[in-house]
XYZ file of C-alpha atoms in Angstrom:
518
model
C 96.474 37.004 -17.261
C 92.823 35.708 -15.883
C 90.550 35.731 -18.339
C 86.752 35.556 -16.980
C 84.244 34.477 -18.812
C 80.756 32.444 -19.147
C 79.810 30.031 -22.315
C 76.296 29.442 -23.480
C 74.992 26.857 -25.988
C 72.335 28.409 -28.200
C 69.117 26.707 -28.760
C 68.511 26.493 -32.908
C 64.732 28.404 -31.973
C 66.623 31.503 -30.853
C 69.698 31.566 -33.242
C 67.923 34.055 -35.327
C 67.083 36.286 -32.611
C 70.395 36.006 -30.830
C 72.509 36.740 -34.491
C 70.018 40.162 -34.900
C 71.630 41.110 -31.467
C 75.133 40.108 -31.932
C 75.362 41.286 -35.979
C 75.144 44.660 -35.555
C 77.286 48.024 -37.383
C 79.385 48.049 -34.650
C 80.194 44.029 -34.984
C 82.993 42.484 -36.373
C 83.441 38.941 -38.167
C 86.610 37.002 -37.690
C 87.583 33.545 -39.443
C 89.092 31.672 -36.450
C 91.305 29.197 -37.820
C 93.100 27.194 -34.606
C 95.294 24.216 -34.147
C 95.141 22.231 -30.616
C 98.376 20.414 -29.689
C 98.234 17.637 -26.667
C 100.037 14.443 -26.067
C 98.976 11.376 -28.053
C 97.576 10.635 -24.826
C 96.063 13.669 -23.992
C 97.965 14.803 -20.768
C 97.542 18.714 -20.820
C 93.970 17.559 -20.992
C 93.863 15.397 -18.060
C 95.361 18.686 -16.341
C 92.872 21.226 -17.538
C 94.894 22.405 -19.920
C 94.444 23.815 -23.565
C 97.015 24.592 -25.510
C 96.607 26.042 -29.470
C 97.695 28.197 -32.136
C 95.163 30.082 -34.011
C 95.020 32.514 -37.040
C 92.986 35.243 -35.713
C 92.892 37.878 -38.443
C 96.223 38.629 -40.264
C 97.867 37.366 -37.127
C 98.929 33.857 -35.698
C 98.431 33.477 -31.696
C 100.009 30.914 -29.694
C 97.156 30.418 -26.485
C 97.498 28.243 -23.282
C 94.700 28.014 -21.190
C 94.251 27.113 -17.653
C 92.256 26.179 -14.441
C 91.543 30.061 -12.824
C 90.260 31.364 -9.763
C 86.665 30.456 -9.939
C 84.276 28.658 -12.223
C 84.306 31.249 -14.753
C 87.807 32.164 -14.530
C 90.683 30.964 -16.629
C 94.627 31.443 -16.735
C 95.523 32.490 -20.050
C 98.615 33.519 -21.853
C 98.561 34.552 -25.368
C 101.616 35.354 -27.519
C 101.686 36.819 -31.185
C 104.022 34.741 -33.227
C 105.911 35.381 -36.463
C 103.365 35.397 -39.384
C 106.582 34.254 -41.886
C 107.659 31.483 -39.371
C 104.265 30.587 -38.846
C 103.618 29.965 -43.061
C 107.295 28.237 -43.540
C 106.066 25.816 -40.940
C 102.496 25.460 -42.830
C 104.048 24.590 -45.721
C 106.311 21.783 -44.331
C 103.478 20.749 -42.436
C 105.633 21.322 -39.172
C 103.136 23.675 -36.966
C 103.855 23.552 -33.995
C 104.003 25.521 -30.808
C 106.398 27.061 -28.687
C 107.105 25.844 -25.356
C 110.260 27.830 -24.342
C 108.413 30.918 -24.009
C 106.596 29.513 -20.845
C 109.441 29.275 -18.729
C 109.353 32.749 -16.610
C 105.671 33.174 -17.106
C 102.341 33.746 -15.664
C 101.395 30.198 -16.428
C 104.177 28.733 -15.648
C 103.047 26.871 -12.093
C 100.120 25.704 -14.427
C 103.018 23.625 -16.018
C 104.864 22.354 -13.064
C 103.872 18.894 -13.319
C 105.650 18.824 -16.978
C 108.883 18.763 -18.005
C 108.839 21.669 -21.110
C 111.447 19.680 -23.404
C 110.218 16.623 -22.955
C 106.421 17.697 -23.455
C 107.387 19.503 -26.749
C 109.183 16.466 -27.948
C 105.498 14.391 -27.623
C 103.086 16.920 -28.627
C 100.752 16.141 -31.698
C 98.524 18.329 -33.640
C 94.673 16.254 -32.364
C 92.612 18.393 -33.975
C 91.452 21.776 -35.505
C 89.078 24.380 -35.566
C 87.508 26.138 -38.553
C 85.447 29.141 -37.011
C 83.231 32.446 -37.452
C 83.274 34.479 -35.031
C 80.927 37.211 -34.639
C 81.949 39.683 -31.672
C 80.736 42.997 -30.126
C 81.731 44.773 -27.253
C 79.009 45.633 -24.495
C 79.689 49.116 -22.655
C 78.315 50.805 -19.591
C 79.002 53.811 -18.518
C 78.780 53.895 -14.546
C 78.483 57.275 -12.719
C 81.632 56.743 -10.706
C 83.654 56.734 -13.979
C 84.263 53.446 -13.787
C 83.766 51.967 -17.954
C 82.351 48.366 -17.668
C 82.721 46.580 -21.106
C 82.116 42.908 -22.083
C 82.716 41.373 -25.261
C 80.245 39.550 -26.865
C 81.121 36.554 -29.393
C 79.368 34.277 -31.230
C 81.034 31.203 -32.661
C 79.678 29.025 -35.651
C 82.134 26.343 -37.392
C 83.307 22.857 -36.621
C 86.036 20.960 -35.039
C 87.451 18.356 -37.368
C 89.650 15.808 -36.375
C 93.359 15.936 -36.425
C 94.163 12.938 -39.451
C 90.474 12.140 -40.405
C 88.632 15.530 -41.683
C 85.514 13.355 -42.402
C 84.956 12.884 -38.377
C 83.745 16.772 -37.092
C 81.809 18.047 -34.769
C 79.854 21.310 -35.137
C 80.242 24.551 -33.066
C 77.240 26.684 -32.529
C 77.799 28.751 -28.924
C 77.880 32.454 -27.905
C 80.989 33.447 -25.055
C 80.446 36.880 -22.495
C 84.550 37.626 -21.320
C 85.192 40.170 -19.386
C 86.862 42.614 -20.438
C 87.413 45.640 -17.869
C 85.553 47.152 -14.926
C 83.420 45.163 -12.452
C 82.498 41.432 -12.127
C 78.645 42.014 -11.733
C 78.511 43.842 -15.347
C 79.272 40.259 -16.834
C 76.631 38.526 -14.836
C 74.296 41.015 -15.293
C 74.515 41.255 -18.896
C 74.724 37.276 -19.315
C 71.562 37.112 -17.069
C 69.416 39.556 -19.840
C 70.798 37.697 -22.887
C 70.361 34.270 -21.549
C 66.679 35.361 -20.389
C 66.350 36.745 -23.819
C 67.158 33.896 -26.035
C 66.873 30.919 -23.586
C 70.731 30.409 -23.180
C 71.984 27.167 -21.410
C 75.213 27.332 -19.622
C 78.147 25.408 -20.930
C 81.535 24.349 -19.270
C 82.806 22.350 -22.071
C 85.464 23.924 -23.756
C 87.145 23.844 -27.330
C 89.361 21.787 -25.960
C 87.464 19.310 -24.354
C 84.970 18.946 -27.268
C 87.961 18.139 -29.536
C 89.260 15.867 -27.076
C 85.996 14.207 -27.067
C 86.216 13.971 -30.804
C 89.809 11.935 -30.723
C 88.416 9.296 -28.453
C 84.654 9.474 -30.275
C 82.710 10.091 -27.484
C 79.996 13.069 -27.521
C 80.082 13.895 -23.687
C 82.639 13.399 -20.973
C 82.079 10.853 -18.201
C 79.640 11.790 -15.489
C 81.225 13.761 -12.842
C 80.989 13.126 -8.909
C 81.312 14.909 -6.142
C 85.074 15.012 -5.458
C 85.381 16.414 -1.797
C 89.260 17.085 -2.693
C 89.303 20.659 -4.750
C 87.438 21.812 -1.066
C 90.143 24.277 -0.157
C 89.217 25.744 3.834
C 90.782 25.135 7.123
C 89.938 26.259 10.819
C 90.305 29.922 10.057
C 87.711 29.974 7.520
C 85.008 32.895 7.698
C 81.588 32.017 7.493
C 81.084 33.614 3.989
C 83.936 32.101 2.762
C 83.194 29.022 4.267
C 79.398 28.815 2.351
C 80.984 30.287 -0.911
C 83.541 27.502 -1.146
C 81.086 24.612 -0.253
C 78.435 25.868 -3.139
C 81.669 26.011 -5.350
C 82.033 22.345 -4.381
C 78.949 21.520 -5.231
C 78.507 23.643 -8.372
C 82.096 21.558 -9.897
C 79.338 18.584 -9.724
C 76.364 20.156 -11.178
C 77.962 22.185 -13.964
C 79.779 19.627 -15.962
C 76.535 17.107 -15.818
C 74.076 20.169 -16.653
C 76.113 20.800 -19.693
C 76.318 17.414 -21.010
C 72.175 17.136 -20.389
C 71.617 20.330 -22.387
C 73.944 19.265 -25.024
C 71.756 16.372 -25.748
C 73.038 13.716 -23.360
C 70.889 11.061 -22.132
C 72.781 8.893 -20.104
C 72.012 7.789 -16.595
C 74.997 8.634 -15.120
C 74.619 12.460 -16.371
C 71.427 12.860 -14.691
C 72.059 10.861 -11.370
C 75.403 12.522 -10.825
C 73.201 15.985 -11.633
C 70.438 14.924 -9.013
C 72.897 13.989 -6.382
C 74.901 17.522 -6.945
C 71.594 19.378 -7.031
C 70.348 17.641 -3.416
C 73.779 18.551 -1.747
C 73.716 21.858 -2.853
C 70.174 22.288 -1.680
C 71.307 20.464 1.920
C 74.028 23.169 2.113
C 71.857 26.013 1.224
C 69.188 25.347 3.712
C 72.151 23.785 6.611
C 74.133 27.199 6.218
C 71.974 29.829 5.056
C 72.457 31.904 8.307
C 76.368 32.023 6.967
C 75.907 34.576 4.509
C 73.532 37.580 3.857
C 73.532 37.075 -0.100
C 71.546 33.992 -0.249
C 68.452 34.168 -2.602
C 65.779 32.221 -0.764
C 64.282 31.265 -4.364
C 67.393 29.024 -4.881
C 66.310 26.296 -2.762
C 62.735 26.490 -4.068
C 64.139 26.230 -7.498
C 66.509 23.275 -6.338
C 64.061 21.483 -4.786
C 61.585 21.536 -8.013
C 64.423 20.233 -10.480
C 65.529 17.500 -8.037
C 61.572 16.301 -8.141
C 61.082 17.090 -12.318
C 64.302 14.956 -12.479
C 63.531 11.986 -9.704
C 60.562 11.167 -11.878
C 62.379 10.545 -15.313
C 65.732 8.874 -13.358
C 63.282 6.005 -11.839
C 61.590 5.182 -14.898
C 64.961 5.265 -16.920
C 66.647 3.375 -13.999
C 63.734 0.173 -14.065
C 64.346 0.220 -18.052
C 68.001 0.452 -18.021
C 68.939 -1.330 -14.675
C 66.509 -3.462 -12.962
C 64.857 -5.010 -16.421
C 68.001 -6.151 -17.507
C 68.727 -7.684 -14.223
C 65.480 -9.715 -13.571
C 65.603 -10.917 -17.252
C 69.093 -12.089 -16.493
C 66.959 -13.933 -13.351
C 64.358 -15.245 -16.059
C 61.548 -12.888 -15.995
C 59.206 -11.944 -18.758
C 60.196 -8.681 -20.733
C 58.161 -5.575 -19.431
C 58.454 -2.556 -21.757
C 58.738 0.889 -19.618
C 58.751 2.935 -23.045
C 55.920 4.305 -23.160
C 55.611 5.447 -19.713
C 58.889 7.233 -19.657
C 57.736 8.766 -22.958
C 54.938 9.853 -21.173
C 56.779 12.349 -19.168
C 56.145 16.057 -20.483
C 59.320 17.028 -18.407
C 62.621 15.797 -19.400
C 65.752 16.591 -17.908
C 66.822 18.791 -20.749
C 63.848 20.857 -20.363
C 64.061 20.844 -16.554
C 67.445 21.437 -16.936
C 67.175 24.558 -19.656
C 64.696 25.832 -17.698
C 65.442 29.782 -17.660
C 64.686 29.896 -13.982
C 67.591 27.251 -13.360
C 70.307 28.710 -15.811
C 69.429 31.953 -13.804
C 70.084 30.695 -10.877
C 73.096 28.732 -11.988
C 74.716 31.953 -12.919
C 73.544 33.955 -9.648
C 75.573 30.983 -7.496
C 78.205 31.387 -10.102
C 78.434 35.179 -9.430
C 78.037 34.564 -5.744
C 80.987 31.867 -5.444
C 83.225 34.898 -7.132
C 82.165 37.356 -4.795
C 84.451 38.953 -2.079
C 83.173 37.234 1.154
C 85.086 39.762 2.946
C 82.217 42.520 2.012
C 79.985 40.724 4.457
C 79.066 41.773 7.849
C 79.689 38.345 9.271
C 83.596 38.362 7.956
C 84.846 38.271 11.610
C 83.510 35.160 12.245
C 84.523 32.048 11.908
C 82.409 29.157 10.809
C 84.332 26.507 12.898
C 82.316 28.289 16.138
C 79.156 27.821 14.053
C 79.271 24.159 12.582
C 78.650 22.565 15.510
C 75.177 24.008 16.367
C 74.359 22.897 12.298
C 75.572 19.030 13.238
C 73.463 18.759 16.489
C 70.454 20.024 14.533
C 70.482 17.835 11.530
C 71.403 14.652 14.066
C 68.570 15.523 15.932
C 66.727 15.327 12.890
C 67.762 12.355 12.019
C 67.088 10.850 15.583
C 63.523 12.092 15.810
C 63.041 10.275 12.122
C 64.673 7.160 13.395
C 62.076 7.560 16.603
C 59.214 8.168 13.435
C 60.071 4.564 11.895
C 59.772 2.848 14.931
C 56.279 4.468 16.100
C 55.231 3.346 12.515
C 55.745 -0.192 13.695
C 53.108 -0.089 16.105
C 50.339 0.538 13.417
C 47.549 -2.384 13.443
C 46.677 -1.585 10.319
C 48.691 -4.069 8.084
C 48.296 -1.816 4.922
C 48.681 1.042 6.970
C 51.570 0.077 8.381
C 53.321 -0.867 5.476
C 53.047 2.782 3.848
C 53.632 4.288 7.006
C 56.839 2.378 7.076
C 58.047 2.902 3.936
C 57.045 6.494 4.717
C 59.188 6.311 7.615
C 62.152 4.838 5.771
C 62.499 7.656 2.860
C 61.976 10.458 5.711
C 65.138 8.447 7.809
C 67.066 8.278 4.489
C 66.938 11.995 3.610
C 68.149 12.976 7.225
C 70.421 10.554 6.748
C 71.381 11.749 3.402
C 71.719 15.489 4.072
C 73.743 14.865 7.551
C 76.510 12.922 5.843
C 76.567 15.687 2.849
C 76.936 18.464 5.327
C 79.615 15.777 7.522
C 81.740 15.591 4.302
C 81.871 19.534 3.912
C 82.836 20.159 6.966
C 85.303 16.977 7.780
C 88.698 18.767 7.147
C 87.949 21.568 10.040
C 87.879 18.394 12.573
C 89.902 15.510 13.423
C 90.626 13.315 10.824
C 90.749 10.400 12.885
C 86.940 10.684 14.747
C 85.937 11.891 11.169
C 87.223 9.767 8.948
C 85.314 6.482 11.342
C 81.813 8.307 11.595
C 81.780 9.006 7.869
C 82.460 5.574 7.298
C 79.448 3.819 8.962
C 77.102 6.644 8.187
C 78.079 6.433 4.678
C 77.743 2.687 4.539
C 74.326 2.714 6.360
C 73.136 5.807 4.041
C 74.154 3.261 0.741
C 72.283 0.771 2.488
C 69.406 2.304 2.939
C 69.199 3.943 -0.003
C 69.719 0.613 -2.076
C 66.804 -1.014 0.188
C 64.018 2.180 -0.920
C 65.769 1.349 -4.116
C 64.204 -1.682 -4.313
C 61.066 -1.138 -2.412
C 60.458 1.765 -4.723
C 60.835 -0.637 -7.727
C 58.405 -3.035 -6.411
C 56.324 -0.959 -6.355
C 56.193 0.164 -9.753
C 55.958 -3.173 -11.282
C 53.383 -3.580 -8.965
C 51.439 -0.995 -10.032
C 52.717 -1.639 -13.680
C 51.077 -5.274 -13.392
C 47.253 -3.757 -13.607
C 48.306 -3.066 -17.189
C 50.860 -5.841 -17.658
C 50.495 -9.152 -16.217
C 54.566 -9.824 -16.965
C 55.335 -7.112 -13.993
C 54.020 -9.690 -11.704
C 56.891 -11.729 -11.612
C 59.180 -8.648 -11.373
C 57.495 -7.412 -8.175
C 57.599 -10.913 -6.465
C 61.190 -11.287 -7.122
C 61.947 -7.931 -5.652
C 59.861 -8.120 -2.727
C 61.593 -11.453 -1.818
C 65.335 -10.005 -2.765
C 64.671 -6.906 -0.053
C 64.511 -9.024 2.663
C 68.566 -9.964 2.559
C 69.144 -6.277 2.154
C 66.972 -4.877 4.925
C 68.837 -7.062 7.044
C 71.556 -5.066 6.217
C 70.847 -1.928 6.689
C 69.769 -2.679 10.051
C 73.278 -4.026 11.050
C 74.827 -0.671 9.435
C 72.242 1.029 11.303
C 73.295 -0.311 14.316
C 76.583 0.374 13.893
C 75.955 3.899 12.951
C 73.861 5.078 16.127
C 76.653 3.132 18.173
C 79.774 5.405 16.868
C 80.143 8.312 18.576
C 79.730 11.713 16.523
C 83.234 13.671 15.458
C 81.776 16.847 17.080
């Protein structure tokens, strides 16, 4: 069975509201008691998978969860055990679950990678969790006699720790899971209730937040782009083509959005978010003639989180990076506290923005959609991608043929903002051509492919790291009206960008020379 459903964190402002909502005569409450079994070393983890027994009621359920057909979707297999088995093994402390019954299922290719008796011999009870769950079940009645219902749950409790109770970590998150009729009833209803109380969208499951508890981290790692779970090939339609590059992109921005509005502050978190939310923008604007279900304000929105974000990153990235550096290089201490406490907008209120968890769940819905409902289903998007390549290198050529004009400038001052100008406009051209390059690499030939990616990579990382450290100077040089210490900073990295632009102009170079895959 596919279980489909979306998780939202609730913000402690709207708990009451929410709980009037979800508490009502119709509502049930449920003590969830569960018990999540993994390797020492967490391997069903590492795979995506969950695997638990929980009391639910008078009953015990034995629940393996896995990676589903879409973001929101989940393979799951529940089985009801024996409630006098179950307490015999409570009281000998011997809980534990039943692998055997796995063999012929559902889930079973889920498992492939493990062999069943020898994974039962290493499993471990890591941790449990003590639950309330509050659930009611949404209904619509639609005129073709089709009955759309969603159930509604609200979880409050803690997960404690497997062999330490004192280490827990509290639960406080409200699921929608479909339960019958059609896909757009769930987003739909999600939508109103996450407008209503200010929901922000969470990936991280039980699981995951209890694996997170065994190592004694809060958040997992930051996660890239990873250009491998792209699943098309040379037959691909053009709708089906967009849908599973936004799903690319969305497997980047989901797991970094939910650590941000979970409380995370760490770099990585919000670069990894910034560089998910520009290629998703690049792919929206590259291929929005692909599809006839693209919202127009989803680029708009994009584009004003990528700015609201750019701001706090750079601050964050002088105070955290580049001040540790230049110390290391023996310059006075300049303190970039204040101004990034100056910033009204911080990426957890950029990112809980109701306008982008809206949107997050619109791509969401649209990735899930049947691309073969579209008008443009008979044609392919390998006919299409090449027109899309010429354009955005002849965008980057005529901003290459920009940075040069802005050489000629007599203006000294002039021509040094024109130029840096000119270098940020090359970059992003440079920046959104490889992005779309990457999507669309496995419908060409690996060999021409896998060469042009490689220089225009190295000369978009060598750019980039040159800005880098122009844009730095810069702010120690404007820093220094305040702070006298920020002179030495900006000195220093004036004099270290000269190696570096060096650089980039041999990868440059080397770039324009290659000829293009298309």
């Amino acid at each position: 069975m596919q279980e489909i459903e979306l998780k939202f964190l609730v913000p402690e402002s709207r708990l009451k509201g929410l709980m009037r909502q979800a508490k009502v005569k119709s509502s049930q409450v449920t003590q969830l008691a569960a018990h999540y079994y993994d390797t020492p070393d967490q391997q069903l983890a590492q795979a995506g998978i969950g695997l638990r027994i929980r009391q639910e009621g008078d009953a015990w359920v034995q629940t393996i969860k896995a990676g589903g057909d879409g973001i929101a979707a989940r393979l799951e297999h529940n089985a009801t055990l024996d409630n006098e088995q179950v307490q015999n093994m409570l009281e000998n402390n011997a809980l534990m679950p039943d692998l055997t019954i796995y063999k012929d299922s559902l889930i079973a290719p889920a498992l492939t990678d493990f062999k069943l008796k020898k994974l039962a011999k290493k499993l471990t009870r890591l941790y449990v969790t003590d639950v309330e769950r509050t659930t009611r079940l949404l209904i619509e009645d639609t005129s073709d006699e089709v009955v759309n219902s969603i159930e509604m749950a609200y979880d409050y409790g803690e997960i404690i720790h497997g062999t330490d109770d004192t280490q827990r970590d509290a639960i406080q998150e409200v699921e929608f899971e479909l339960i019958a009729g059609e896909l757009d009833f769930l987003f739909t209803t999600a939508k109103t209730w996450c407008q209503r109380h200010k929901l922000c969208l969470s990936t991280v499951t039980k699981a995951e937040r209890g694996g997170l508890l065994i190592k004694g981290q809060n958040y997992s790692s930051a996660t890239a782009a990873d250009l491998s779970t792209l699943s098309i090939n040379k037959k691909i339609t053009m709708p089906a083509f967009l849908r599973a590059v936004v799903h690319n992109c969305l497997l980047q921005i989901l797991p970094n959005s939910s650590a941000i509005v979970a409380g995370s502050k760490d770099n990585d978190h919000i670069l990894q978010l910034s560089i998910g939310i520009e290629r998703l923008h690049t792919v929206l604007q590259a291929f929005d003639s692909f599809s006839d279900e693209i919202n127009p304000d989803w680029s708009a929105i994009l584009q004003q989180t990528a700015t609201l974000l750019a701001d706090y990153r750079k601050l964050a990235h002088l105070s955290n990076h580049i001040e540790p550096m230049l110390q290391q290089h023996g310059a006075p201490i300049v303190d970039w506290t204040a101004d990034i406490d100056a910033i009204k907008i911080t990426p957890v209120t950029a990112i809980s923005a109701n306008d982008f968890q809206i949107m997050l769940l619109e791509l969401i819905a649209f990735t899930m959609s049947d691309p073969s409902l579209e008008p443009q289903t008979d044609k392919l998007a390998i006919n299409k991608l090449e027109k899309v390549l010429i354009k955005y290198y002849d965008k980057l050529l005529e901003a290459e043929q920009y940075l040069e004009d802005s050489y000629d400038d007599s203006d000294s001052e002039l021509e040094k903002e024109s130029i840096i100008k000119a270098l940020h406009n090359l970059h992003a051209h440079l920046k959104n051509l490889c992005s779309i390059s990457e999507l669309v690499a496995p419908l060409y030939s690996k060999k021409k492919t896998k060469r042009w990616l490689k220089r225009a990579v190295k000369a978009q990382k060598a750019l980039g790291q040159q800005l880098n450290m122009i844009d730095c100077q810069q702010y120690y040089q404007c820093k220094a009206s305040s702070d006298s210490a920020a002179l030495y900073a900006a000195g220093w990295l004036n004099a270290a960008s000269i190696p570096i632009e060096k650089a980039t102009e041999k990868h440059l170079d080397k770039f324009y020379d290659c000829s293009v895959f298309w």
